[in-house]
PDB file of C-alpha atoms in Angstrom:
ATOM      1  CA  UNK A   1      75.964  79.988  86.262  1.00  0.00           C
ATOM      2  CA  UNK A   2      78.128  81.467  83.550  1.00  0.00           C
ATOM      3  CA  UNK A   3      81.844  80.757  83.540  1.00  0.00           C
ATOM      4  CA  UNK A   4      82.577  84.283  82.370  1.00  0.00           C
ATOM      5  CA  UNK A   5      85.362  85.977  84.348  1.00  0.00           C
ATOM      6  CA  UNK A   6      86.634  89.523  84.725  1.00  0.00           C
ATOM      7  CA  UNK A   7      89.617  91.288  86.174  1.00  0.00           C
ATOM      8  CA  UNK A   8      91.355  94.606  86.550  1.00  0.00           C
ATOM      9  CA  UNK A   9      94.620  96.200  85.513  1.00  0.00           C
ATOM     10  CA  UNK A  10      95.899  98.906  87.850  1.00  0.00           C
ATOM     11  CA  UNK A  11      99.041 100.972  87.423  1.00  0.00           C
ATOM     12  CA  UNK A  12     100.913 103.621  89.376  1.00  0.00           C
ATOM     13  CA  UNK A  13     104.282 105.225  88.764  1.00  0.00           C
ATOM     14  CA  UNK A  14     106.326 105.711  91.925  1.00  0.00           C
ATOM     15  CA  UNK A  15     109.427 107.880  92.237  1.00  0.00           C
ATOM     16  CA  UNK A  16     111.405 105.214  94.088  1.00  0.00           C
ATOM     17  CA  UNK A  17     113.665 102.369  92.965  1.00  0.00           C
ATOM     18  CA  UNK A  18     112.034  98.926  92.464  1.00  0.00           C
ATOM     19  CA  UNK A  19     113.995  97.541  95.435  1.00  0.00           C
ATOM     20  CA  UNK A  20     112.540 100.235  97.699  1.00  0.00           C
ATOM     21  CA  UNK A  21     108.999  99.568  96.436  1.00  0.00           C
ATOM     22  CA  UNK A  22     109.559  95.843  96.952  1.00  0.00           C
ATOM     23  CA  UNK A  23     110.628  96.429 100.556  1.00  0.00           C
ATOM     24  CA  UNK A  24     107.480  98.477 101.219  1.00  0.00           C
ATOM     25  CA  UNK A  25     105.396  95.636  99.744  1.00  0.00           C
ATOM     26  CA  UNK A  26     107.122  92.697 101.385  1.00  0.00           C
ATOM     27  CA  UNK A  27     108.225  93.748 104.883  1.00  0.00           C
ATOM     28  CA  UNK A  28     105.577  93.708 107.639  1.00  0.00           C
ATOM     29  CA  UNK A  29     106.648  96.971 109.331  1.00  0.00           C
ATOM     30  CA  UNK A  30     106.814  98.834 106.013  1.00  0.00           C
ATOM     31  CA  UNK A  31     103.562  97.343 104.701  1.00  0.00           C
ATOM     32  CA  UNK A  32     101.630  98.466 107.784  1.00  0.00           C
ATOM     33  CA  UNK A  33     102.734 102.076 107.248  1.00  0.00           C
ATOM     34  CA  UNK A  34     100.724 102.442 104.029  1.00  0.00           C
ATOM     35  CA  UNK A  35      98.059  99.681 103.981  1.00  0.00           C
ATOM     36  CA  UNK A  36      94.768 101.183 105.230  1.00  0.00           C
ATOM     37  CA  UNK A  37      93.598  98.256 107.371  1.00  0.00           C
ATOM     38  CA  UNK A  38      95.188  95.595 109.630  1.00  0.00           C
ATOM     39  CA  UNK A  39      97.330  93.008 107.838  1.00  0.00           C
ATOM     40  CA  UNK A  40      99.663  90.080 108.492  1.00  0.00           C
ATOM     41  CA  UNK A  41     102.179  89.066 105.896  1.00  0.00           C
ATOM     42  CA  UNK A  42     104.848  86.489 105.360  1.00  0.00           C
ATOM     43  CA  UNK A  43     105.831  87.276 101.795  1.00  0.00           C
ATOM     44  CA  UNK A  44     108.277  84.661 100.622  1.00  0.00           C
ATOM     45  CA  UNK A  45     108.017  81.486  98.534  1.00  0.00           C
ATOM     46  CA  UNK A  46     104.968  79.576  99.862  1.00  0.00           C
ATOM     47  CA  UNK A  47     104.179  82.502 102.185  1.00  0.00           C
ATOM     48  CA  UNK A  48     100.891  84.279 102.794  1.00  0.00           C
ATOM     49  CA  UNK A  49      99.118  87.600 103.169  1.00  0.00           C
ATOM     50  CA  UNK A  50      96.014  88.238 105.264  1.00  0.00           C
ATOM     51  CA  UNK A  51      94.581  91.742 105.089  1.00  0.00           C
ATOM     52  CA  UNK A  52      91.423  93.641 105.917  1.00  0.00           C
ATOM     53  CA  UNK A  53      89.702  95.283 102.947  1.00  0.00           C
ATOM     54  CA  UNK A  54      87.340  97.185 105.222  1.00  0.00           C
ATOM     55  CA  UNK A  55      85.754  96.794 108.646  1.00  0.00           C
ATOM     56  CA  UNK A  56      83.841  93.634 107.666  1.00  0.00           C
ATOM     57  CA  UNK A  57      85.886  91.879 105.009  1.00  0.00           C
ATOM     58  CA  UNK A  58      89.234  90.129 105.116  1.00  0.00           C
ATOM     59  CA  UNK A  59      91.212  88.459 102.349  1.00  0.00           C
ATOM     60  CA  UNK A  60      93.571  85.508 102.710  1.00  0.00           C
ATOM     61  CA  UNK A  61      96.104  84.866  99.971  1.00  0.00           C
ATOM     62  CA  UNK A  62      98.915  82.412  99.327  1.00  0.00           C
ATOM     63  CA  UNK A  63     102.117  83.374  97.553  1.00  0.00           C
ATOM     64  CA  UNK A  64     102.265  81.498  94.255  1.00  0.00           C
ATOM     65  CA  UNK A  65     105.222  83.305  92.643  1.00  0.00           C
ATOM     66  CA  UNK A  66     107.881  85.164  94.633  1.00  0.00           C
ATOM     67  CA  UNK A  67     110.473  86.852  92.415  1.00  0.00           C
ATOM     68  CA  UNK A  68     112.013  89.873  94.210  1.00  0.00           C
ATOM     69  CA  UNK A  69     112.046  92.702  93.247  1.00  0.00           C
ATOM     70  CA  UNK A  70     109.966  92.061  90.124  1.00  0.00           C
ATOM     71  CA  UNK A  71     106.912  89.909  90.732  1.00  0.00           C
ATOM     72  CA  UNK A  72     104.593  88.610  93.407  1.00  0.00           C
ATOM     73  CA  UNK A  73     101.569  86.503  92.486  1.00  0.00           C
ATOM     74  CA  UNK A  74      98.914  85.957  95.134  1.00  0.00           C
ATOM     75  CA  UNK A  75      96.160  83.342  95.007  1.00  0.00           C
ATOM     76  CA  UNK A  76      93.041  84.228  96.993  1.00  0.00           C
ATOM     77  CA  UNK A  77      91.628  81.662  99.393  1.00  0.00           C
ATOM     78  CA  UNK A  78      87.862  81.512 100.035  1.00  0.00           C
ATOM     79  CA  UNK A  79      86.811  84.378 102.321  1.00  0.00           C
ATOM     80  CA  UNK A  80      83.888  86.423 103.538  1.00  0.00           C
ATOM     81  CA  UNK A  81      84.831  89.115 101.011  1.00  0.00           C
ATOM     82  CA  UNK A  82      83.734  86.958  98.058  1.00  0.00           C
ATOM     83  CA  UNK A  83      80.731  84.617  97.722  1.00  0.00           C
ATOM     84  CA  UNK A  84      81.688  80.976  97.115  1.00  0.00           C
ATOM     85  CA  UNK A  85      82.280  79.932  93.493  1.00  0.00           C
ATOM     86  CA  UNK A  86      84.246  77.405  91.472  1.00  0.00           C
ATOM     87  CA  UNK A  87      87.471  79.012  90.410  1.00  0.00           C
ATOM     88  CA  UNK A  88      90.232  81.169  91.797  1.00  0.00           C
ATOM     89  CA  UNK A  89      91.001  84.879  92.034  1.00  0.00           C
ATOM     90  CA  UNK A  90      94.618  85.855  91.402  1.00  0.00           C
ATOM     91  CA  UNK A  91      96.455  89.146  91.909  1.00  0.00           C
ATOM     92  CA  UNK A  92      99.731  89.516  90.040  1.00  0.00           C
ATOM     93  CA  UNK A  93     101.905  92.363  91.387  1.00  0.00           C
ATOM     94  CA  UNK A  94     104.539  93.482  88.898  1.00  0.00           C
ATOM     95  CA  UNK A  95     107.341  96.025  89.301  1.00  0.00           C
ATOM     96  CA  UNK A  96     109.449  97.384  86.476  1.00  0.00           C
ATOM     97  CA  UNK A  97     112.154 100.000  86.325  1.00  0.00           C
ATOM     98  CA  UNK A  98     111.039 103.311  84.822  1.00  0.00           C
ATOM     99  CA  UNK A  99     112.994 106.503  84.063  1.00  0.00           C
ATOM    100  CA  UNK A 100     111.592 108.196  87.175  1.00  0.00           C
ATOM    101  CA  UNK A 101     111.601 105.113  89.434  1.00  0.00           C
ATOM    102  CA  UNK A 102     109.165 102.202  89.282  1.00  0.00           C
ATOM    103  CA  UNK A 103     106.009 101.245  87.441  1.00  0.00           C
ATOM    104  CA  UNK A 104     103.873  99.150  89.794  1.00  0.00           C
ATOM    105  CA  UNK A 105     101.049  97.136  88.257  1.00  0.00           C
ATOM    106  CA  UNK A 106      98.425  94.863  89.739  1.00  0.00           C
ATOM    107  CA  UNK A 107      96.664  92.498  87.373  1.00  0.00           C
ATOM    108  CA  UNK A 108      93.673  90.864  89.028  1.00  0.00           C
ATOM    109  CA  UNK A 109      91.843  88.021  87.344  1.00  0.00           C
ATOM    110  CA  UNK A 110      89.390  85.190  87.863  1.00  0.00           C
ATOM    111  CA  UNK A 111      86.443  87.085  89.347  1.00  0.00           C
ATOM    112  CA  UNK A 112      83.044  85.741  88.247  1.00  0.00           C
ATOM    113  CA  UNK A 113      81.311  88.259  85.966  1.00  0.00           C
ATOM    114  CA  UNK A 114      77.857  87.462  87.382  1.00  0.00           C
ATOM    115  CA  UNK A 115      75.867  90.234  89.018  1.00  0.00           C
ATOM    116  CA  UNK A 116      76.038  88.689  92.518  1.00  0.00           C
ATOM    117  CA  UNK A 117      79.809  89.214  92.572  1.00  0.00           C
ATOM    118  CA  UNK A 118      79.808  92.904  91.609  1.00  0.00           C
ATOM    119  CA  UNK A 119      80.120  94.242  95.165  1.00  0.00           C
ATOM    120  CA  UNK A 120      82.951  91.890  96.122  1.00  0.00           C
ATOM    121  CA  UNK A 121      84.803  92.606  92.882  1.00  0.00           C
ATOM    122  CA  UNK A 122      84.531  96.375  93.358  1.00  0.00           C
ATOM    123  CA  UNK A 123      85.527  96.152  97.039  1.00  0.00           C
ATOM    124  CA  UNK A 124      88.770  94.345  96.165  1.00  0.00           C
ATOM    125  CA  UNK A 125      89.566  96.553  93.171  1.00  0.00           C
ATOM    126  CA  UNK A 126      88.920  99.781  95.105  1.00  0.00           C
ATOM    127  CA  UNK A 127      90.997  98.546  98.033  1.00  0.00           C
ATOM    128  CA  UNK A 128      93.963  97.954  95.730  1.00  0.00           C
ATOM    129  CA  UNK A 129      93.440 101.370  94.066  1.00  0.00           C
ATOM    130  CA  UNK A 130      93.359 103.213  97.413  1.00  0.00           C
ATOM    131  CA  UNK A 131      96.319 101.324  98.804  1.00  0.00           C
ATOM    132  CA  UNK A 132      98.421 101.794  95.675  1.00  0.00           C
ATOM    133  CA  UNK A 133      97.835 105.551  96.002  1.00  0.00           C
ATOM    134  CA  UNK A 134      98.821 105.390  99.685  1.00  0.00           C
ATOM    135  CA  UNK A 135     101.974 103.421  98.790  1.00  0.00           C
ATOM    136  CA  UNK A 136     102.931 106.122  96.284  1.00  0.00           C
ATOM    137  CA  UNK A 137     102.459 108.896  98.852  1.00  0.00           C
ATOM    138  CA  UNK A 138     104.290 106.903 101.504  1.00  0.00           C
ATOM    139  CA  UNK A 139     107.340 106.268  99.307  1.00  0.00           C
ATOM    140  CA  UNK A 140     107.499 109.676  97.629  1.00  0.00           C
ATOM    141  CA  UNK A 141     106.722 111.922 100.592  1.00  0.00           C
ATOM    142  CA  UNK A 142     106.268 110.371 104.004  1.00  0.00           C
ATOM    143  CA  UNK A 143     109.284 108.035 104.143  1.00  0.00           C
ATOM    144  CA  UNK A 144     111.579 110.752 102.722  1.00  0.00           C
ATOM    145  CA  UNK A 145     110.510 113.176 105.452  1.00  0.00           C
ATOM    146  CA  UNK A 146     111.142 110.707 108.290  1.00  0.00           C
ATOM    147  CA  UNK A 147     114.551 110.944 109.979  1.00  0.00           C
TER     148      UNK A 147
END
């Protein structure tokens, strides 16, 4: 088996302050308003995140770096969403101030590049893409309309 790895770099600009984006990412009640599937989170130093990607696949992650409101690095634990392999998948969530609000990036890395991992890789990447779009809509439209 090759040791070749791949990742993804996702980006969305959100018209909300980094602190507001951080709250939507790190607080259970807020998180559940935009994440598409069930999730449990305890985002703090040495915390965790467990979330459904779809009806059949769940991811478990440990918080490796917790630096509010700038950075959250999550290390994936073995799960049914990814076939077993030697190595680790990491998602680095980065927030930076932008003229119109916040630039939110997710840098995923460590996925085996072998063909047998294609489906799992795409499932995780697409889940992040969909949920980032939902977060943007939630913060720019839905939460502003709520009383």
